[in-house]
Amino acid sequence: MSVSQVIQSRRFPEPAAALRLIKPITWFPPMWAYLCGVVSSGASPSGQWGLVVLGVILAGPIVCGMSQAANDWCDRHVDAINEPDRPIPSGRIPGRWGLWIALAMSVLSLFVGWQLGPWGFGATVVGVLAAWAYSAEPVRLKRSGWWGPGLVGLSYETLPWFTGAAVLSAGAPALPVVIVAFLYGIGAHGIMTLNDFKALEGDRQTGVNSLPVALGPVRAARVACAVMAAPQLVVIALLFACDRPLHALGVAAVLLAQFWAMTVMFRDPEAKAPWYNGTGVLLYITGMMITAVAVRGLT
């Protein structure tokens, strides 16, 4: 029996493929955003470390992992074109196991979210609904190059940031915290747009109107970078206005480094977008934590 026949006759998921399905590499941004929320809340984590750890696990491996499984199940036909070696199109996760894993993790997300109190549970409900709205028919906001990345950016950055602050402070976060969390969520739209470059051909063939498809790689890259930079400029201005000049200069420094990385990417956006997602995004999230420290105690 050939290797392909063995794969197609598999009854249960291959463990390594199941781990790949929930994509550990994608967990870091929401986990980091939750920690930014914890820091920005101004509340002491002393005696609340359980909430911090549980929230980080919920934001990353559970909710983000669930969203990746849901997306791979709903994108299995696109992935068969773009990346046929991925767990579902390759057959290493056979039958409807991809769907079952996504649904089971949705239930797990709600159960764990319940342990974080009303704010944590409410945010978890929003996160689960957003994940399915992004990927699944008939809503499938992924079809839009504007709505899809916007929803993911808010879900990956704004929502966990807000949740971390709300859970630690046991109430609604201060307005400055909400504003900066929202701004960084908007900027993440650009990060998600650059992530769409890897699926360019499959998106074209299956009617997913991502910005790289709609605008072409060069224009899409420029729009993505503008969307990432603009909210950070607003954050810098707000930090200066709130008498946080050193923090504002810190965010400005990482933004200048991002500008350099953008110029490198513009030379060949389609080839360099993955490089930027590893380099520019690290600078972006560094600015997030600087901002989180800056807004502690602001009301």
CSV table of C-alpha atoms in Angstrom, one decimal:
chain,number,residue,atom,x,y,z
A,1,MET,CA,0.0,0.0,0.0
A,2,SER,CA,1.4,3.4,-0.9
A,3,VAL,CA,1.9,6.3,1.5
A,4,SER,CA,-1.0,8.2,0.0
A,5,GLN,CA,-3.3,5.2,0.4
A,6,VAL,CA,-2.3,4.8,4.0
A,7,ILE,CA,-3.1,8.5,4.6
A,8,GLN,CA,-6.4,8.4,2.9
A,9,SER,CA,-7.5,5.3,4.8
A,10,ARG,CA,-6.6,6.8,8.2
A,11,ARG,CA,-9.5,6.7,10.7
A,12,PHE,CA,-8.1,9.0,13.4
A,13,PRO,CA,-6.0,12.2,13.1
A,14,GLU,CA,-2.3,11.9,13.2
A,15,PRO,CA,-1.2,13.6,16.5
A,16,ALA,CA,1.5,15.8,14.8
A,17,ALA,CA,-1.1,16.9,12.2
A,18,ALA,CA,-3.6,17.7,15.0
A,19,LEU,CA,-1.0,20.0,16.6
A,20,ARG,CA,-0.3,21.6,13.3
A,21,LEU,CA,-4.0,22.2,12.7
A,22,ILE,CA,-4.2,24.5,15.7
A,23,LYS,CA,-0.9,26.3,14.7
A,24,PRO,CA,1.1,27.0,17.8
A,25,ILE,CA,3.0,29.7,16.0
A,26,THR,CA,-0.2,31.8,15.8
A,27,TRP,CA,-0.9,31.7,19.6
A,28,PHE,CA,1.6,34.4,20.6
A,29,PRO,CA,-0.1,37.6,19.4
A,30,PRO,CA,-3.3,37.1,21.5
A,31,MET,CA,-1.4,35.8,24.5
A,32,TRP,CA,0.9,38.8,24.3
A,33,ALA,CA,-2.2,41.1,24.0
A,34,TYR,CA,-3.7,39.5,27.0
A,35,LEU,CA,-0.5,40.3,29.0
A,36,CYS,CA,-0.6,43.8,27.7
A,37,GLY,CA,-4.1,44.1,29.1
A,38,VAL,CA,-2.9,42.7,32.5
A,39,VAL,CA,-0.1,45.3,32.6
A,40,SER,CA,-2.2,48.2,31.4
A,41,SER,CA,-4.9,47.5,34.0
A,42,GLY,CA,-2.7,48.8,36.8
A,43,ALA,CA,-3.9,46.1,39.0
A,44,SER,CA,-1.4,44.0,40.9
A,45,PRO,CA,-1.3,40.4,39.8
A,46,SER,CA,-0.3,39.3,43.3
A,47,GLY,CA,-2.9,36.7,44.4
A,48,GLN,CA,-4.3,36.6,40.8
A,49,TRP,CA,-1.6,34.7,39.0
A,50,GLY,CA,-4.2,31.9,38.3
A,51,LEU,CA,-6.3,34.4,36.3
A,52,VAL,CA,-3.2,35.6,34.4
A,53,VAL,CA,-2.1,32.1,33.5
A,54,LEU,CA,-5.6,30.8,32.7
A,55,GLY,CA,-6.3,33.9,30.5
A,56,VAL,CA,-3.1,33.5,28.6
A,57,ILE,CA,-3.8,29.8,27.9
A,58,LEU,CA,-7.4,30.7,26.9
A,59,ALA,CA,-6.3,33.4,24.5
A,60,GLY,CA,-3.6,31.4,22.8
A,61,PRO,CA,-3.8,27.6,22.7
A,62,ILE,CA,-7.6,27.4,23.2
A,63,VAL,CA,-9.4,30.2,21.5
A,64,CYS,CA,-6.7,31.0,18.9
A,65,GLY,CA,-6.1,27.3,18.4
A,66,MET,CA,-9.9,26.8,17.9
A,67,SER,CA,-10.0,29.6,15.4
A,68,GLN,CA,-7.2,28.0,13.4
A,69,ALA,CA,-8.9,24.7,13.3
A,70,ALA,CA,-12.2,26.3,12.2
A,71,ASN,CA,-10.4,28.2,9.5
A,72,ASP,CA,-8.6,25.2,8.2
A,73,TRP,CA,-11.8,23.2,8.1
A,74,CYS,CA,-13.7,25.9,6.2
A,75,ASP,CA,-10.7,26.6,4.0
A,76,ARG,CA,-9.9,22.9,3.1
A,77,HIS,CA,-10.8,23.5,-0.6
A,78,VAL,CA,-8.6,26.6,-0.8
A,79,ASP,CA,-5.7,24.8,1.1
A,80,ALA,CA,-5.9,21.9,-1.4
A,81,ILE,CA,-4.7,24.5,-4.0
A,82,ASN,CA,-2.4,26.6,-1.9
A,83,GLU,CA,-0.9,24.1,0.5
A,84,PRO,CA,-2.1,20.5,-0.2
A,85,ASP,CA,0.3,19.2,2.4
A,86,ARG,CA,-1.7,20.8,5.2
A,87,PRO,CA,-3.4,18.4,7.7
A,88,ILE,CA,-6.9,18.3,6.3
A,89,PRO,CA,-6.3,18.3,2.5
A,90,SER,CA,-3.4,15.8,2.9
A,91,GLY,CA,-5.7,13.4,4.7
A,92,ARG,CA,-3.7,13.2,7.9
A,93,ILE,CA,-6.8,14.6,9.6
A,94,PRO,CA,-9.4,12.5,7.9
A,95,GLY,CA,-13.2,12.8,7.4
A,96,ARG,CA,-14.9,15.4,9.6
A,97,TRP,CA,-12.3,15.3,12.3
A,98,GLY,CA,-11.2,18.9,11.5
A,99,LEU,CA,-14.7,20.1,12.2
A,100,TRP,CA,-15.1,18.0,15.3
A,101,ILE,CA,-11.9,19.4,16.7
A,102,ALA,CA,-12.9,22.9,16.0
A,103,LEU,CA,-16.4,22.4,17.6
A,104,ALA,CA,-14.9,20.6,20.7
A,105,MET,CA,-12.4,23.5,21.2
A,106,SER,CA,-15.3,26.0,20.9
A,107,VAL,CA,-17.0,24.3,23.8
A,108,LEU,CA,-13.7,24.1,25.8
A,109,SER,CA,-13.2,27.8,25.1
A,110,LEU,CA,-16.6,28.7,26.7
A,111,PHE,CA,-16.0,26.4,29.7
A,112,VAL,CA,-12.6,27.9,30.4
A,113,GLY,CA,-13.9,31.5,29.8
A,114,TRP,CA,-16.6,30.9,32.4
A,115,GLN,CA,-13.8,30.5,35.0
A,116,LEU,CA,-12.6,34.0,34.3
A,117,GLY,CA,-15.9,35.6,35.5
A,118,PRO,CA,-18.5,37.6,33.5
A,119,TRP,CA,-15.9,39.8,31.7
A,120,GLY,CA,-13.8,36.9,30.7
A,121,PHE,CA,-16.8,34.7,29.7
A,122,GLY,CA,-18.4,37.6,27.7
A,123,ALA,CA,-15.1,38.2,25.8
A,124,THR,CA,-14.8,34.4,25.1
A,125,VAL,CA,-18.3,34.3,23.6
A,126,VAL,CA,-17.4,37.2,21.3
A,127,GLY,CA,-14.1,35.5,20.3
A,128,VAL,CA,-15.7,32.2,19.5
A,129,LEU,CA,-18.5,33.9,17.4
A,130,ALA,CA,-15.9,36.0,15.6
A,131,ALA,CA,-13.8,33.0,14.7
A,132,TRP,CA,-16.7,31.2,13.1
A,133,ALA,CA,-18.0,34.4,11.4
A,134,TYR,CA,-14.6,34.9,9.8
A,135,SER,CA,-14.4,31.4,8.4
A,136,ALA,CA,-17.8,29.7,8.0
A,137,GLU,CA,-20.6,30.1,5.5
A,138,PRO,CA,-22.9,31.9,5.1
A,139,VAL,CA,-21.1,34.8,6.8
A,140,ARG,CA,-17.5,34.0,5.9
A,141,LEU,CA,-16.1,37.5,6.4
A,142,LYS,CA,-12.8,36.2,5.1
A,143,ARG,CA,-14.2,36.8,1.6
A,144,SER,CA,-13.7,40.5,2.2
A,145,GLY,CA,-10.2,42.0,2.2
A,146,TRP,CA,-11.5,44.7,4.5
A,147,TRP,CA,-13.9,43.1,6.9
A,148,GLY,CA,-12.0,39.8,7.4
A,149,PRO,CA,-8.6,41.2,8.4
A,150,GLY,CA,-10.3,43.8,10.5
A,151,LEU,CA,-12.3,41.2,12.5
A,152,VAL,CA,-9.1,39.1,13.0
A,153,GLY,CA,-7.1,42.1,14.1
A,154,LEU,CA,-9.6,43.1,16.7
A,155,SER,CA,-10.0,39.5,17.9
A,156,TYR,CA,-6.3,38.9,18.1
A,157,GLU,CA,-5.2,42.2,19.7
A,158,THR,CA,-8.1,44.4,21.0
A,159,LEU,CA,-10.3,41.7,22.5
A,160,PRO,CA,-7.6,39.8,24.6
A,161,TRP,CA,-6.1,43.2,25.6
A,162,PHE,CA,-9.5,44.4,26.9
A,163,THR,CA,-10.1,41.0,28.5
A,164,GLY,CA,-6.8,40.9,30.4
A,165,ALA,CA,-7.4,44.4,31.7
A,166,ALA,CA,-11.1,43.7,32.7
A,167,VAL,CA,-10.3,40.4,34.4
A,168,LEU,CA,-7.5,41.8,36.5
A,169,SER,CA,-9.3,44.9,37.5
A,170,ALA,CA,-12.7,43.1,37.9
A,171,GLY,CA,-14.5,45.7,35.9
A,172,ALA,CA,-14.5,47.8,32.8
A,173,PRO,CA,-11.0,49.0,31.8
A,174,ALA,CA,-10.1,52.7,31.9
A,175,LEU,CA,-10.8,54.6,28.8
A,176,PRO,CA,-7.1,55.1,27.8
A,177,VAL,CA,-6.7,51.3,28.0
A,178,VAL,CA,-9.7,50.8,25.7
A,179,ILE,CA,-8.5,53.4,23.2
A,180,VAL,CA,-5.0,52.0,22.8
A,181,ALA,CA,-6.2,48.4,22.6
A,182,PHE,CA,-8.6,49.4,19.9
A,183,LEU,CA,-5.9,51.3,18.0
A,184,TYR,CA,-3.5,48.3,18.0
A,185,GLY,CA,-6.4,46.1,16.9
A,186,ILE,CA,-7.0,48.4,13.9
A,187,GLY,CA,-3.3,48.3,13.1
A,188,ALA,CA,-3.3,44.5,13.1
A,189,HIS,CA,-5.6,44.7,10.0
A,190,GLY,CA,-2.4,45.3,8.1
A,191,ILE,CA,-0.6,42.3,9.7
A,192,MET,CA,-3.5,40.1,8.6
A,193,THR,CA,-3.4,41.5,5.1
A,194,LEU,CA,0.3,40.6,4.8
A,195,ASN,CA,-0.6,37.1,6.0
A,196,ASP,CA,-3.0,36.8,3.1
A,197,PHE,CA,-0.1,36.9,0.6
A,198,LYS,CA,0.7,33.2,1.1
A,199,ALA,CA,-2.8,32.2,-0.1
A,200,LEU,CA,-2.8,34.5,-3.1
A,201,GLU,CA,-3.4,31.9,-5.9
A,202,GLY,CA,-5.9,29.9,-4.0
A,203,ASP,CA,-7.9,33.0,-3.0
A,204,ARG,CA,-8.0,34.0,-6.6
A,205,GLN,CA,-9.4,30.7,-7.7
A,206,THR,CA,-12.0,30.3,-4.9
A,207,GLY,CA,-13.4,33.9,-4.8
A,208,VAL,CA,-11.8,35.1,-1.6
A,209,ASN,CA,-11.4,38.8,-2.3
A,210,SER,CA,-8.4,39.5,-0.1
A,211,LEU,CA,-6.5,42.8,-0.6
A,212,PRO,CA,-3.6,41.1,-2.3
A,213,VAL,CA,-6.1,39.7,-4.8
A,214,ALA,CA,-8.2,42.9,-5.1
A,215,LEU,CA,-5.3,45.4,-5.2
A,216,GLY,CA,-2.4,43.4,-6.3
A,217,PRO,CA,0.7,42.6,-4.2
A,218,VAL,CA,2.4,46.0,-4.4
A,219,ARG,CA,-0.7,48.2,-3.6
A,220,ALA,CA,-1.9,45.7,-0.9
A,221,ALA,CA,1.5,45.9,0.8
A,222,ARG,CA,1.4,49.7,0.8
A,223,VAL,CA,-2.1,49.8,2.2
A,224,ALA,CA,-1.2,47.2,4.9
A,225,CYS,CA,1.8,49.2,6.0
A,226,ALA,CA,-0.2,52.4,6.1
A,227,VAL,CA,-2.9,50.7,8.2
A,228,MET,CA,-0.3,49.4,10.6
A,229,ALA,CA,1.5,52.8,10.9
A,230,ALA,CA,-1.4,55.2,11.3
A,231,PRO,CA,-2.7,53.9,14.6
A,232,GLN,CA,0.8,53.9,16.1
A,233,LEU,CA,1.2,57.5,15.1
A,234,VAL,CA,-2.1,58.2,17.0
A,235,VAL,CA,-0.7,56.3,20.0
A,236,ILE,CA,2.5,58.3,20.0
A,237,ALA,CA,0.4,61.5,20.0
A,238,LEU,CA,-1.8,60.3,22.8
A,239,LEU,CA,1.2,59.3,24.9
A,240,PHE,CA,2.7,62.8,24.5
A,241,ALA,CA,-0.7,64.3,25.4
A,242,CYS,CA,-0.9,62.2,28.5
A,243,ASP,CA,2.6,63.3,29.7
A,244,ARG,CA,4.3,60.0,28.8
A,245,PRO,CA,7.1,61.4,26.6
A,246,LEU,CA,9.6,58.7,27.1
A,247,HIS,CA,7.1,56.0,26.3
A,248,ALA,CA,6.0,58.0,23.2
A,249,LEU,CA,9.6,58.1,22.1
A,250,GLY,CA,9.9,54.4,22.6
A,251,VAL,CA,6.9,53.7,20.4
A,252,ALA,CA,8.3,56.1,17.9
A,253,ALA,CA,11.6,54.3,17.8
A,254,VAL,CA,10.0,50.9,17.1
A,255,LEU,CA,7.8,52.5,14.4
A,256,LEU,CA,10.9,54.0,12.7
A,257,ALA,CA,12.4,50.5,12.7
A,258,GLN,CA,9.2,49.2,11.1
A,259,PHE,CA,9.5,51.9,8.4
A,260,TRP,CA,12.9,50.5,7.5
A,261,ALA,CA,11.5,46.9,7.4
A,262,MET,CA,8.6,48.2,5.2
A,263,THR,CA,11.1,49.6,2.6
A,264,VAL,CA,12.8,46.2,2.5
A,265,MET,CA,9.4,44.5,1.9
A,266,PHE,CA,8.4,46.9,-0.8
A,267,ARG,CA,11.2,45.6,-3.0
A,268,ASP,CA,9.3,42.4,-3.5
A,269,PRO,CA,6.1,42.3,-1.5
A,270,GLU,CA,5.0,38.8,-2.4
A,271,ALA,CA,8.3,37.3,-1.5
A,272,LYS,CA,9.1,39.5,1.5
A,273,ALA,CA,5.7,39.6,3.2
A,274,PRO,CA,6.5,36.5,5.3
A,275,TRP,CA,9.8,38.0,6.3
A,276,TYR,CA,8.0,41.2,7.4
A,277,ASN,CA,5.5,39.2,9.4
A,278,GLY,CA,8.5,37.9,11.4
A,279,THR,CA,10.4,41.2,11.7
A,280,GLY,CA,8.0,44.1,11.6
A,281,VAL,CA,5.4,42.3,13.7
A,282,LEU,CA,8.0,41.8,16.5
A,283,LEU,CA,8.6,45.6,16.5
A,284,TYR,CA,4.8,46.2,16.5
A,285,ILE,CA,4.1,44.1,19.5
A,286,THR,CA,7.1,45.7,21.3
A,287,GLY,CA,5.3,49.0,20.9
A,288,MET,CA,2.2,47.4,22.4
A,289,MET,CA,3.9,46.5,25.6
A,290,ILE,CA,5.6,49.9,25.9
A,291,THR,CA,2.1,51.5,25.5
A,292,ALA,CA,0.6,49.1,28.1
A,293,VAL,CA,3.2,50.2,30.6
A,294,ALA,CA,2.6,53.8,29.7
A,295,VAL,CA,-1.2,53.8,30.3
A,296,ARG,CA,-1.0,52.1,33.7
A,297,GLY,CA,-2.8,54.3,36.2
A,298,LEU,CA,-4.3,56.7,33.6
A,299,THR,CA,-8.0,57.4,34.1
